[in-house]
mmCIF file of C-alpha atoms in Angstrom:
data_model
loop_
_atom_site.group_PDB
_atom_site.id
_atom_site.type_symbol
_atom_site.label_atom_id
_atom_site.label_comp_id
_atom_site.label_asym_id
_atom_site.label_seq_id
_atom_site.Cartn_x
_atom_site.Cartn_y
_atom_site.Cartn_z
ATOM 1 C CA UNK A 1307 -46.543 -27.602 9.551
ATOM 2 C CA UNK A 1308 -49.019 -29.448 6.856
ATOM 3 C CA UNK A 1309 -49.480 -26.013 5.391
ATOM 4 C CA UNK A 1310 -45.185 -25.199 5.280
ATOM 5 C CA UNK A 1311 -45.190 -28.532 3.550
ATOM 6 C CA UNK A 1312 -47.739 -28.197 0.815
ATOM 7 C CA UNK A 1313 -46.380 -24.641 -0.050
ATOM 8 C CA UNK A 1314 -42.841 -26.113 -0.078
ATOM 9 C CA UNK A 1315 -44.200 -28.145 -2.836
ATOM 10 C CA UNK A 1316 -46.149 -26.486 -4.786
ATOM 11 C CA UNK A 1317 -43.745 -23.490 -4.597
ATOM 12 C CA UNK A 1318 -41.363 -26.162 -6.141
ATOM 13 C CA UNK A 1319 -43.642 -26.868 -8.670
ATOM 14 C CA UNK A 1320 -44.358 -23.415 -9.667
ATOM 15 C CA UNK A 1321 -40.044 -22.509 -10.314
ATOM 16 C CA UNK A 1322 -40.326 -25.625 -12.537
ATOM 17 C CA UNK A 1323 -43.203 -24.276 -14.953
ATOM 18 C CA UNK A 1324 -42.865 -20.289 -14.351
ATOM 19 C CA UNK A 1325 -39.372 -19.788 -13.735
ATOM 20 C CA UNK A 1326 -38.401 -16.461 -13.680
ATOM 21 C CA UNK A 1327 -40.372 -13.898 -15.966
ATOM 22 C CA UNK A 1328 -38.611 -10.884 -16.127
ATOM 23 C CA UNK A 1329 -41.837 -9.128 -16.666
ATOM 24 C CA UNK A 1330 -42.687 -9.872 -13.600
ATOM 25 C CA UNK A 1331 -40.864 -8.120 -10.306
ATOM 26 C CA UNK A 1332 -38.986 -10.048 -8.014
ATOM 27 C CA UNK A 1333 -38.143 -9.425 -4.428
ATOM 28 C CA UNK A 1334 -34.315 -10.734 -4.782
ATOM 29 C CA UNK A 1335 -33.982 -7.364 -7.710
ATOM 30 C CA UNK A 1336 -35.835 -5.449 -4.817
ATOM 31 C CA UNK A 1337 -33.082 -6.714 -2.109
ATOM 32 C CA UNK A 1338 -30.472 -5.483 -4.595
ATOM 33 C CA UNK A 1339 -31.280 -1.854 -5.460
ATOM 34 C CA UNK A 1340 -31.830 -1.921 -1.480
ATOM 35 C CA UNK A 1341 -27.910 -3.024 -1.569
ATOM 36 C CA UNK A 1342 -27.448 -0.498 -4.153
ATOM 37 C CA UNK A 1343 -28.795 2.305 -2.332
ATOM 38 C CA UNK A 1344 -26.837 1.345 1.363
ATOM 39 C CA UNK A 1345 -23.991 1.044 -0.614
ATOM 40 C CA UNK A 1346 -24.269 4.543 -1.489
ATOM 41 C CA UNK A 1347 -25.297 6.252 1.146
ATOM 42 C CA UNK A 1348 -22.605 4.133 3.608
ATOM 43 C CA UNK A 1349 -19.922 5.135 1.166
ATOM 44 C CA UNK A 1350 -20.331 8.570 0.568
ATOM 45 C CA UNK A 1351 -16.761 9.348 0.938
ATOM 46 C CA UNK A 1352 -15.443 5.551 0.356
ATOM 47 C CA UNK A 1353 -11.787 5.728 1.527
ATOM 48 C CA UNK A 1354 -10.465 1.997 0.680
ATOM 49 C CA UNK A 1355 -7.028 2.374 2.483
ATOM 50 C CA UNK A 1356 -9.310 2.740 5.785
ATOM 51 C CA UNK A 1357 -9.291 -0.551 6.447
ATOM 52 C CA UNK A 1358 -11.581 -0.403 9.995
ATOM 53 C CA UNK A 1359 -14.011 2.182 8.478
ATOM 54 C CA UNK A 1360 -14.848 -0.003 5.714
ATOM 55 C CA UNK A 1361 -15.361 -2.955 7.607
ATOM 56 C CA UNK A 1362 -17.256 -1.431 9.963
ATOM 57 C CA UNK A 1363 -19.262 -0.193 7.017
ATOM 58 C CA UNK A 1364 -19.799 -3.457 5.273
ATOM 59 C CA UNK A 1365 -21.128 -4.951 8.843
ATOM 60 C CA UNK A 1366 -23.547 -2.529 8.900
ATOM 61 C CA UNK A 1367 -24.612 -2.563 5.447
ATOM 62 C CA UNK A 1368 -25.366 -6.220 6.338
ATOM 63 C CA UNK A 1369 -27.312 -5.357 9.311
ATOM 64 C CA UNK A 1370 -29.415 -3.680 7.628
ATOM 65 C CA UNK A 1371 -30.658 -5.295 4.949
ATOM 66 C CA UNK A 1372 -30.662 -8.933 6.830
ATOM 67 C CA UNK A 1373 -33.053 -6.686 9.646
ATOM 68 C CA UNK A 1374 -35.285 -5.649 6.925
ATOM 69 C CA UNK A 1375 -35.375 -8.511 4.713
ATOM 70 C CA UNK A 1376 -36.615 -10.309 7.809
ATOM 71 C CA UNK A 1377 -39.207 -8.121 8.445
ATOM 72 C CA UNK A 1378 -40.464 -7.976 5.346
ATOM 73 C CA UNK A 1379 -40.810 -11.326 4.685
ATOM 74 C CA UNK A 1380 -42.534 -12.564 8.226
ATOM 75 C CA UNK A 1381 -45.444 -9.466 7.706
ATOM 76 C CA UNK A 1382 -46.009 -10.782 4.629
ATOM 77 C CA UNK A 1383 -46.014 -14.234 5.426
ATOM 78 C CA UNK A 1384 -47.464 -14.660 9.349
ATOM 79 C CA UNK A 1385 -49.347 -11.569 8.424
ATOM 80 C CA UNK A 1386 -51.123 -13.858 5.340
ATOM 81 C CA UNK A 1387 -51.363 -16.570 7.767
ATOM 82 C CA UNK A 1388 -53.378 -14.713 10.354
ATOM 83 C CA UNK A 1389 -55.843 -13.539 7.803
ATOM 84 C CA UNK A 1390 -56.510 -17.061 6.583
ATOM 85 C CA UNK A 1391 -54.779 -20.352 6.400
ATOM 86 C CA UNK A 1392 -55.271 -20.729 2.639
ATOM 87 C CA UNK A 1393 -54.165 -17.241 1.732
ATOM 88 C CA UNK A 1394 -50.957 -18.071 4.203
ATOM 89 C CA UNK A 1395 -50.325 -21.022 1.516
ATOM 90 C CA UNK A 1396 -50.921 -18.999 -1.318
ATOM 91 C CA UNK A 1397 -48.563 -16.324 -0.064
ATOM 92 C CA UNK A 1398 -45.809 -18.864 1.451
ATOM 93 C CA UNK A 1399 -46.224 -20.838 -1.979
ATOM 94 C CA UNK A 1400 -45.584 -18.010 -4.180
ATOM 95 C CA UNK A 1401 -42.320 -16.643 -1.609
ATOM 96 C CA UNK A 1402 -40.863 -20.721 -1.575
ATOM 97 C CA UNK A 1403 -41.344 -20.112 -5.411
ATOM 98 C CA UNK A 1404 -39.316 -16.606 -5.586
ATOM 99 C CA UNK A 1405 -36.993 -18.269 -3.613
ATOM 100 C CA UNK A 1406 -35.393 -20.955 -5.505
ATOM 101 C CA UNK A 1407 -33.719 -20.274 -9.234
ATOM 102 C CA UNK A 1408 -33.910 -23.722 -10.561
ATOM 103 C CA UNK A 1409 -36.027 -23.332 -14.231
ATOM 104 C CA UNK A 1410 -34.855 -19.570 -14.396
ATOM 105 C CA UNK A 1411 -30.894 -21.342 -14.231
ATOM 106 C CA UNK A 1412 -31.808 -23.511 -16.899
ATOM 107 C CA UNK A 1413 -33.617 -20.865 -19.112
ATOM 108 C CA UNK A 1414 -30.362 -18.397 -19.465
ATOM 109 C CA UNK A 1415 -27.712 -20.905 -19.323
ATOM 110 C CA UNK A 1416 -29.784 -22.573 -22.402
ATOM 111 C CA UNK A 1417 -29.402 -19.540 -23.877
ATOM 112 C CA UNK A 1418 -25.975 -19.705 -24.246
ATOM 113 C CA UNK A 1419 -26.406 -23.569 -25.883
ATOM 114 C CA UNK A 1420 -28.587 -22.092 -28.434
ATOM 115 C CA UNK A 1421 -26.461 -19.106 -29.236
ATOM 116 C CA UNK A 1422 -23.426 -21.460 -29.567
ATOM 117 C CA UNK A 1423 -25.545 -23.690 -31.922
ATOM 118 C CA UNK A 1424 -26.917 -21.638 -33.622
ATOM 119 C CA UNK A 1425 -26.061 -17.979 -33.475
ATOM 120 C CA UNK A 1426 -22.365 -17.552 -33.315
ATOM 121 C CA UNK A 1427 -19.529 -16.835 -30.995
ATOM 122 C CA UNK A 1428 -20.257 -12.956 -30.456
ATOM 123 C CA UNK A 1429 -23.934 -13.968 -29.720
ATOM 124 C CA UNK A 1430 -22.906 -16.361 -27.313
ATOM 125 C CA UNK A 1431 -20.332 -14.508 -25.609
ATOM 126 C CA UNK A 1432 -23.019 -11.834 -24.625
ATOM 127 C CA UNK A 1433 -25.098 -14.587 -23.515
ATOM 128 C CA UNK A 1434 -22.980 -15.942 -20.638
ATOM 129 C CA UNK A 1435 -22.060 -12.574 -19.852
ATOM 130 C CA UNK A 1436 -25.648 -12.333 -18.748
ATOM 131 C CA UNK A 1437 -24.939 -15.070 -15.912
ATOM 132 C CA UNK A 1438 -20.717 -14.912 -15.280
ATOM 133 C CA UNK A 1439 -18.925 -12.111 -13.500
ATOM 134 C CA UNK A 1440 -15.860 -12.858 -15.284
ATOM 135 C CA UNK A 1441 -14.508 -11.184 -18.297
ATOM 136 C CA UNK A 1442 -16.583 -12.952 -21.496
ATOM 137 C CA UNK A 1443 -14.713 -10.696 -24.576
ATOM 138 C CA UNK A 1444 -12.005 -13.073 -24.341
ATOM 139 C CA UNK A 1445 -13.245 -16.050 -24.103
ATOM 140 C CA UNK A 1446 -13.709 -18.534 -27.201
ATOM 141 C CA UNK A 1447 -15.906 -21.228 -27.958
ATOM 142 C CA UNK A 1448 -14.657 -23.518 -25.502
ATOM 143 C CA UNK A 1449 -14.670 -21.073 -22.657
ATOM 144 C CA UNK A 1450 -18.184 -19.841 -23.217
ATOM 145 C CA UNK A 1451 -19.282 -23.033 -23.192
ATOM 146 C CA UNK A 1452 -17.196 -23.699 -19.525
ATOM 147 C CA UNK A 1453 -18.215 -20.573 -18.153
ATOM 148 C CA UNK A 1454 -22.173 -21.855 -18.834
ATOM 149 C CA UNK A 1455 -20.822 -24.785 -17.423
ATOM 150 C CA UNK A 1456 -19.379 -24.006 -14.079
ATOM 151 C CA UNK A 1457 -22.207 -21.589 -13.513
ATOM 152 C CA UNK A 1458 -24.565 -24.077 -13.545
ATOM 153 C CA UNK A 1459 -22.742 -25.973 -11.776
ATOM 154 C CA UNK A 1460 -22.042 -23.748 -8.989
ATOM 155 C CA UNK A 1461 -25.524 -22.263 -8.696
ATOM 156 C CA UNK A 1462 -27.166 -25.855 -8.424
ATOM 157 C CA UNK A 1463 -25.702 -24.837 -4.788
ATOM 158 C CA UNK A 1464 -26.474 -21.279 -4.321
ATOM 159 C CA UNK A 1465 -29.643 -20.843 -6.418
ATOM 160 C CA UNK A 1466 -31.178 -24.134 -5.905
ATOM 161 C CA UNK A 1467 -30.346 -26.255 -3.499
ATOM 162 C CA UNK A 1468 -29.473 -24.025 -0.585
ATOM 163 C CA UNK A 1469 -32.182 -21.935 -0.729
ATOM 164 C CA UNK A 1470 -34.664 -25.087 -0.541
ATOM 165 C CA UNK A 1471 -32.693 -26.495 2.600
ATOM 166 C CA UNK A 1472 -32.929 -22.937 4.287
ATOM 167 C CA UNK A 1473 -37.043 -22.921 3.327
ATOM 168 C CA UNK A 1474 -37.801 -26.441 4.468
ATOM 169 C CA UNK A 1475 -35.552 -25.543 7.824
ATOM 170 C CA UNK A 1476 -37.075 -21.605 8.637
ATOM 171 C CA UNK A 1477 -39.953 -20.956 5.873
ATOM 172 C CA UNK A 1478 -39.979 -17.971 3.243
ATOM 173 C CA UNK A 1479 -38.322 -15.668 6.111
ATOM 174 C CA UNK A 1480 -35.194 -18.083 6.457
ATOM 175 C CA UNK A 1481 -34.710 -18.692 2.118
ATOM 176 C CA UNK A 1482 -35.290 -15.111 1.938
ATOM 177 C CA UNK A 1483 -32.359 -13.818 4.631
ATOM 178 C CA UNK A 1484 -30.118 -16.423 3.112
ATOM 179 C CA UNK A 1485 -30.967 -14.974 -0.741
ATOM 180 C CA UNK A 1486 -30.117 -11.607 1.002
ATOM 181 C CA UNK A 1487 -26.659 -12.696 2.328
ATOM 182 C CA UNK A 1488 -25.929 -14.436 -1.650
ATOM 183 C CA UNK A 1489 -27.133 -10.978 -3.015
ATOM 184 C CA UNK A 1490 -25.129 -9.191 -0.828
ATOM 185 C CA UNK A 1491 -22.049 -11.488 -1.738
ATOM 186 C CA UNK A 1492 -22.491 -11.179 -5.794
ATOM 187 C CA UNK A 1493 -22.460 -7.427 -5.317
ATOM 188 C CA UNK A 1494 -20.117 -6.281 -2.799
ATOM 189 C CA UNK A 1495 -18.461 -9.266 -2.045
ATOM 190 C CA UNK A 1496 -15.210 -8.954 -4.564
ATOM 191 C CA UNK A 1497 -11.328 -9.096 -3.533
ATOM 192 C CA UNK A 1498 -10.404 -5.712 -5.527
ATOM 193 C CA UNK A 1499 -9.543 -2.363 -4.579
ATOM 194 C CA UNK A 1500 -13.365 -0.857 -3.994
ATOM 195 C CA UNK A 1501 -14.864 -3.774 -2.538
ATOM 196 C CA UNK A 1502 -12.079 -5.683 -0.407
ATOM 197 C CA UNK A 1503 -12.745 -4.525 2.766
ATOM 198 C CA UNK A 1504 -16.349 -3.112 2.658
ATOM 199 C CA UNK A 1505 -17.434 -6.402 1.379
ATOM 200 C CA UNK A 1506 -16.154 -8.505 3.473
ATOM 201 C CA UNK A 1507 -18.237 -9.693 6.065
ATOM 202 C CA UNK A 1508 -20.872 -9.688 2.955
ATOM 203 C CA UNK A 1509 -18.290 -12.486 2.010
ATOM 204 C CA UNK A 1510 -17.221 -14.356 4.686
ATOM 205 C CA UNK A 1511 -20.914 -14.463 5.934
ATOM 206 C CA UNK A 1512 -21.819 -16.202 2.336
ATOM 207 C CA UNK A 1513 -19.000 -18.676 3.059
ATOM 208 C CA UNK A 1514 -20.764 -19.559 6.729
ATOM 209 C CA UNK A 1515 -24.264 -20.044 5.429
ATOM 210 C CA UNK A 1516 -23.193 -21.773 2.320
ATOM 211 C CA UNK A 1517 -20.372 -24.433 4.195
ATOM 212 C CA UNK A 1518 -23.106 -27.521 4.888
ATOM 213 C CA UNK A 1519 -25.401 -26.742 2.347
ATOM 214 C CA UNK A 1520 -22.504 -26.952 -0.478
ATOM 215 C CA UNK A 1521 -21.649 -30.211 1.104
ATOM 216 C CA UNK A 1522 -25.195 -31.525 0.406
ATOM 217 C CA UNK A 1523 -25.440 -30.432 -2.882
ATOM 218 C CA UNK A 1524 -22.526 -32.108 -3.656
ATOM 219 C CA UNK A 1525 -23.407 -35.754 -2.441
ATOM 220 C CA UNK A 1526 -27.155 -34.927 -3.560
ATOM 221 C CA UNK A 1527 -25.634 -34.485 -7.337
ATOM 222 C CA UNK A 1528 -23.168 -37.353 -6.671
ATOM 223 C CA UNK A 1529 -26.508 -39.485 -5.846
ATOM 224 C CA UNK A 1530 -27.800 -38.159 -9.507
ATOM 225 C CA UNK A 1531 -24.340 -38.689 -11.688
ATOM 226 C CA UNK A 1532 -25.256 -42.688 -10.167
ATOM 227 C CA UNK A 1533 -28.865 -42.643 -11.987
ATOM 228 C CA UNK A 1534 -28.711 -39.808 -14.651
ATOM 229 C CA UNK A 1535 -27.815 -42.267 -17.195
ATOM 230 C CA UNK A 1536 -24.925 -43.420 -19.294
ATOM 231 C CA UNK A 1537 -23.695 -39.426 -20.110
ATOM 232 C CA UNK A 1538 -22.874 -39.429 -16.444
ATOM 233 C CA UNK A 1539 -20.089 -41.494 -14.155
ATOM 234 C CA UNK A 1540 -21.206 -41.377 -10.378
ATOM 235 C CA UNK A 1541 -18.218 -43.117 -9.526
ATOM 236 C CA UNK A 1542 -15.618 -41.012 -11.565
ATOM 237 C CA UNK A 1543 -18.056 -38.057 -9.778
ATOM 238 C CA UNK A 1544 -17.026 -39.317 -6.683
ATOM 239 C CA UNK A 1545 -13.481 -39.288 -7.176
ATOM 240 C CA UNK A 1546 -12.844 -36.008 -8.335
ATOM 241 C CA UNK A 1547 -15.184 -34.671 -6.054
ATOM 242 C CA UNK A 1548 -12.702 -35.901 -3.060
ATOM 243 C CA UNK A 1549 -10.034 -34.976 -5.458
ATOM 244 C CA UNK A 1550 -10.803 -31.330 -6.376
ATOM 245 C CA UNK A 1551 -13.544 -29.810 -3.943
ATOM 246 C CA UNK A 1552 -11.166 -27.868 -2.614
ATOM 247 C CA UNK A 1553 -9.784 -26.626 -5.461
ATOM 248 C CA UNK A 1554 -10.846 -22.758 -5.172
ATOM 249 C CA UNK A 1555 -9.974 -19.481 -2.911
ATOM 250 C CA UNK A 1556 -13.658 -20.001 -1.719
ATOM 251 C CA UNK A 1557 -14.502 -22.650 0.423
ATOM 252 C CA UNK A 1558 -17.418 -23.931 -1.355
ATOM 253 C CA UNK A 1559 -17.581 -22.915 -4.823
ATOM 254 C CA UNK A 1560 -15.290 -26.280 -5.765
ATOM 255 C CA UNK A 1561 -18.070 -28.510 -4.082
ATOM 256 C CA UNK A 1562 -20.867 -28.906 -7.085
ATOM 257 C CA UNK A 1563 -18.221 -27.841 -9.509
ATOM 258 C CA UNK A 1564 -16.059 -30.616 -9.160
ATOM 259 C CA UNK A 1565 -19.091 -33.458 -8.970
ATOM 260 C CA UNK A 1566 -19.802 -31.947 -12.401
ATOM 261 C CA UNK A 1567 -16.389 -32.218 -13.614
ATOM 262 C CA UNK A 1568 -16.001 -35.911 -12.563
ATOM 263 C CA UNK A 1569 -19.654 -37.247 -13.568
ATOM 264 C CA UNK A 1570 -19.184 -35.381 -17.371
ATOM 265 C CA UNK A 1571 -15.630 -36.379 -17.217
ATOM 266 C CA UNK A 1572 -14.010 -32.404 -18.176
ATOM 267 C CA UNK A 1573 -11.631 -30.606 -17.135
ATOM 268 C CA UNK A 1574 -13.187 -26.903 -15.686
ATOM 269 C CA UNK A 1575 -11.836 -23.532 -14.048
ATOM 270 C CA UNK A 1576 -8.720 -22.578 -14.543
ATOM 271 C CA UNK A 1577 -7.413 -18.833 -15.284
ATOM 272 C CA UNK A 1578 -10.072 -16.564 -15.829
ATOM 273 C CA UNK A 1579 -9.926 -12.820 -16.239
ATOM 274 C CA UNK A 1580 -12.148 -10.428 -14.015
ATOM 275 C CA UNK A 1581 -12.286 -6.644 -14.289
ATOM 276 C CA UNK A 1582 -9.082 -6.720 -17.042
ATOM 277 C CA UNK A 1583 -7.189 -8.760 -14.765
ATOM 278 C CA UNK A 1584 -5.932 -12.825 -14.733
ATOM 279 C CA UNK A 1585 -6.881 -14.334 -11.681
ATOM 280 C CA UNK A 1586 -4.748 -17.935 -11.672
ATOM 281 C CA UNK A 1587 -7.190 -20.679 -10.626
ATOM 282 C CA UNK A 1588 -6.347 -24.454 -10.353
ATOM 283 C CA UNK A 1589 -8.070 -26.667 -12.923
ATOM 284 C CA UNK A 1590 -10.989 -28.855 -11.610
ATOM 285 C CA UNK A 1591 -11.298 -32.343 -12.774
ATOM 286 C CA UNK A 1592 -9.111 -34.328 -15.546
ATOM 287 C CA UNK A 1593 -9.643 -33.790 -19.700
ATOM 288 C CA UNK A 1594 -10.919 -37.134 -20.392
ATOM 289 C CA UNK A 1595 -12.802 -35.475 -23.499
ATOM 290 C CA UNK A 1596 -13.112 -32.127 -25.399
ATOM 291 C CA UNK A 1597 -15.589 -29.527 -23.586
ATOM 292 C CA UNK A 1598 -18.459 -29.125 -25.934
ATOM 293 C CA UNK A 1599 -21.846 -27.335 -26.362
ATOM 294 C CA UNK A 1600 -24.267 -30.574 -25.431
ATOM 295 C CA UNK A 1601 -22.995 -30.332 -21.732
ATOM 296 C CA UNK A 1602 -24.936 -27.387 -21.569
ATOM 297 C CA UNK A 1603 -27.662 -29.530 -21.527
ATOM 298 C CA UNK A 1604 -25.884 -32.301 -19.425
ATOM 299 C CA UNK A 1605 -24.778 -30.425 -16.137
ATOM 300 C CA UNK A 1606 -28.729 -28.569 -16.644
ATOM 301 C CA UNK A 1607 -30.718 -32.406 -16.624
ATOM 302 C CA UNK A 1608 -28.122 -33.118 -13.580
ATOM 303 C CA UNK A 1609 -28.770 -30.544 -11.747
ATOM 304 C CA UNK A 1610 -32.776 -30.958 -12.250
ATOM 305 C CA UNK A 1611 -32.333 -34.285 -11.124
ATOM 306 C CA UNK A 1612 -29.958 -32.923 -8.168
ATOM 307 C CA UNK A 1613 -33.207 -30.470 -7.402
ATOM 308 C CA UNK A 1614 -35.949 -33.057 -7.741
ATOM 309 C CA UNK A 1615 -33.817 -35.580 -5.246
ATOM 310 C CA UNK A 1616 -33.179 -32.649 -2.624
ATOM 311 C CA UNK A 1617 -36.935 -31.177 -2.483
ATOM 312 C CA UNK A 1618 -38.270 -35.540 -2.253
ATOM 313 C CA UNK A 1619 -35.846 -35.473 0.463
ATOM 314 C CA UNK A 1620 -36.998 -32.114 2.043
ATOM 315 C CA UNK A 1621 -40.279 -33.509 2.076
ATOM 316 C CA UNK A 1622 -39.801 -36.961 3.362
ATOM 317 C CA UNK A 1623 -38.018 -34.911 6.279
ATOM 318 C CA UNK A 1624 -40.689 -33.028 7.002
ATOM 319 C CA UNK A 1625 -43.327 -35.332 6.828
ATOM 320 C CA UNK A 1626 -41.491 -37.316 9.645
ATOM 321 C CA UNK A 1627 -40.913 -35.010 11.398
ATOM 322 C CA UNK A 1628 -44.767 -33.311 11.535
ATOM 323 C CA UNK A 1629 -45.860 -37.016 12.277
ATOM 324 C CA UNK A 1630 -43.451 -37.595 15.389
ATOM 325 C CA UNK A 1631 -44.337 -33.986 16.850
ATOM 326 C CA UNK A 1632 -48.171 -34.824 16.070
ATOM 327 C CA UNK A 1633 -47.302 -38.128 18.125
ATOM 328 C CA UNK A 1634 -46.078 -36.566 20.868
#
């Protein structure tokens, strides 16, 4: 357990400095063209109007890549582990560091902040299309910046938090399976014609693994609006938070994103336009103030101050709980 803990943190550490080089491959790209390649070999005569097939389809295309993520990851890691202790850290550090999104969030929704400041509209529209799945052609200054926005907010959740719950709970094996099942979810798991029913239990299995965690988040980034300072309002956080987190067709996707809303005190979602078509979405928190570029910046320091609270947390957890089995 003293060796899960120290490459909990350290893995931590290392997503804070390295992020995410793209020179450098990662295993969640490696889970997708394994997606990629399922989906197209499952679907080699896709017939969407055949509801069951489908289904049946997507279940197994779920199967499959949960079974082999999972295998994958516990040769790699008991495998290190049997070898030598200290190559089991090094291995379980660098696989907690894969894991979790938290500097490589920061880095490309930045991107955005600096295109809006400095480069233009065009520039930043191509910039959040980088980390959106929602039509960005039509969006203007304001909506760039609340795309960048609600992403962030949203993936303080899925890319951060989450994942570090699931590692501290099962290891590299367990943040790994649930990266799978968010993979499998921003790929396959749309409500449109090709992907409605083959994606679904890509979908509804995100919503399982995501219900408590998206809870946590939420009070964890409640707990930083209170001591991030005078740009944020923990109790106005609160409010809309009981207010609005339920304010979107998925279960969980309202959680982080209406803290957010409440501690900068904007208003977020709303319509948005996917694939050429409106989708109508409720808005999310109350327009006490005009969206603007800086909250780039705000909802990123909240949610590293969201991250740093969770993984002290983790740790204190853990800790106690290697010192009462010890005592045992």
């Amino acid at each position: 357990m003293k060796y899960h803990i120290s490459a909990f943190f350290l893995g931590f550490l290392l997503d804070l400095i390295l992020g995410d080089p793209h020179c450098f491959p990662h295993p969640i790209r490696l889970i997708g063209y394994l997606i990629e390649k399922l989906e197209k070999w499952l679907r080699k005569k896709p017939d969407s109007r055949d509801e069951k097939k489908e289904i049946k389809k997507g279940i197994l295309l779920v199967l499959i890549v949960l079974v082999i993520t999972a295998a994958v990851t516990s040769i790699a890691a008991i495998g290190a582990y049997y070898i030598n202790p200290y190559l089991g850290v090094a291995v379980e550090t660098i696989m907690t560091y894969q894991i979790l999104a938290t500097k490589s969030l920061r880095t490309e929704s930045m991107k955005v902040y600096k295109s809006l400041k400095e480069e233009g509209l065009e520039e930043a529209r191509k910039a959040v299309s980088m980390i959106v799945g929602r039509d960005t052609t039509v969006l203007d200054e304001e909506g760039v910046t609340k795309a960048a926005i609600e992403t962030v907010a949203e993936n303080t959740s899925d890319g951060v938090i989450a994942p570090m719950l699931y590692t501290a709970l099962g290891g590299p094996v367990l943040g790994f399976l649930y990266k799978a099942v968010n993979t499998m979810d921003s790929m396959v798991g749309y409500k449109n014609d090709k992907y409605l029913y083959f994606g679904r239990a890509a979908a509804k299995l995100d919503d399982v693994v995501n219900f408590v965690p998206a809870r946590i988040s939420a009070y964890l980034m409640i707990l930083a609006s209170f001591l991030g300072g005078k740009n944020y309002n923990g109790k106005q956080a609160y409010g809309i938070y009981k207010r609005d987190n339920r304010k979107h067709a998925s279960p969980n996707s309202a959680q982080t994103e209406s803290v957010c809303a409440g501690a900068l005190g904007l208003q977020l979602a709303g319509d948005a336009s996917y694939f050429g078509k409106v989708v109508k979405k409720p808005y999310i928190g109350d327009a006490l103030r005009k969206v603007e570029y800086e909250d780039i910046k705000r909802v990123n320091h909240l949610m590293y101050l969201t991250a740093g609270i969770s993984e002290i947390l983790c740790l204190i957890l853990m800790i106690v709980f290697t010192y009462l089995i010890e005592g045992m």
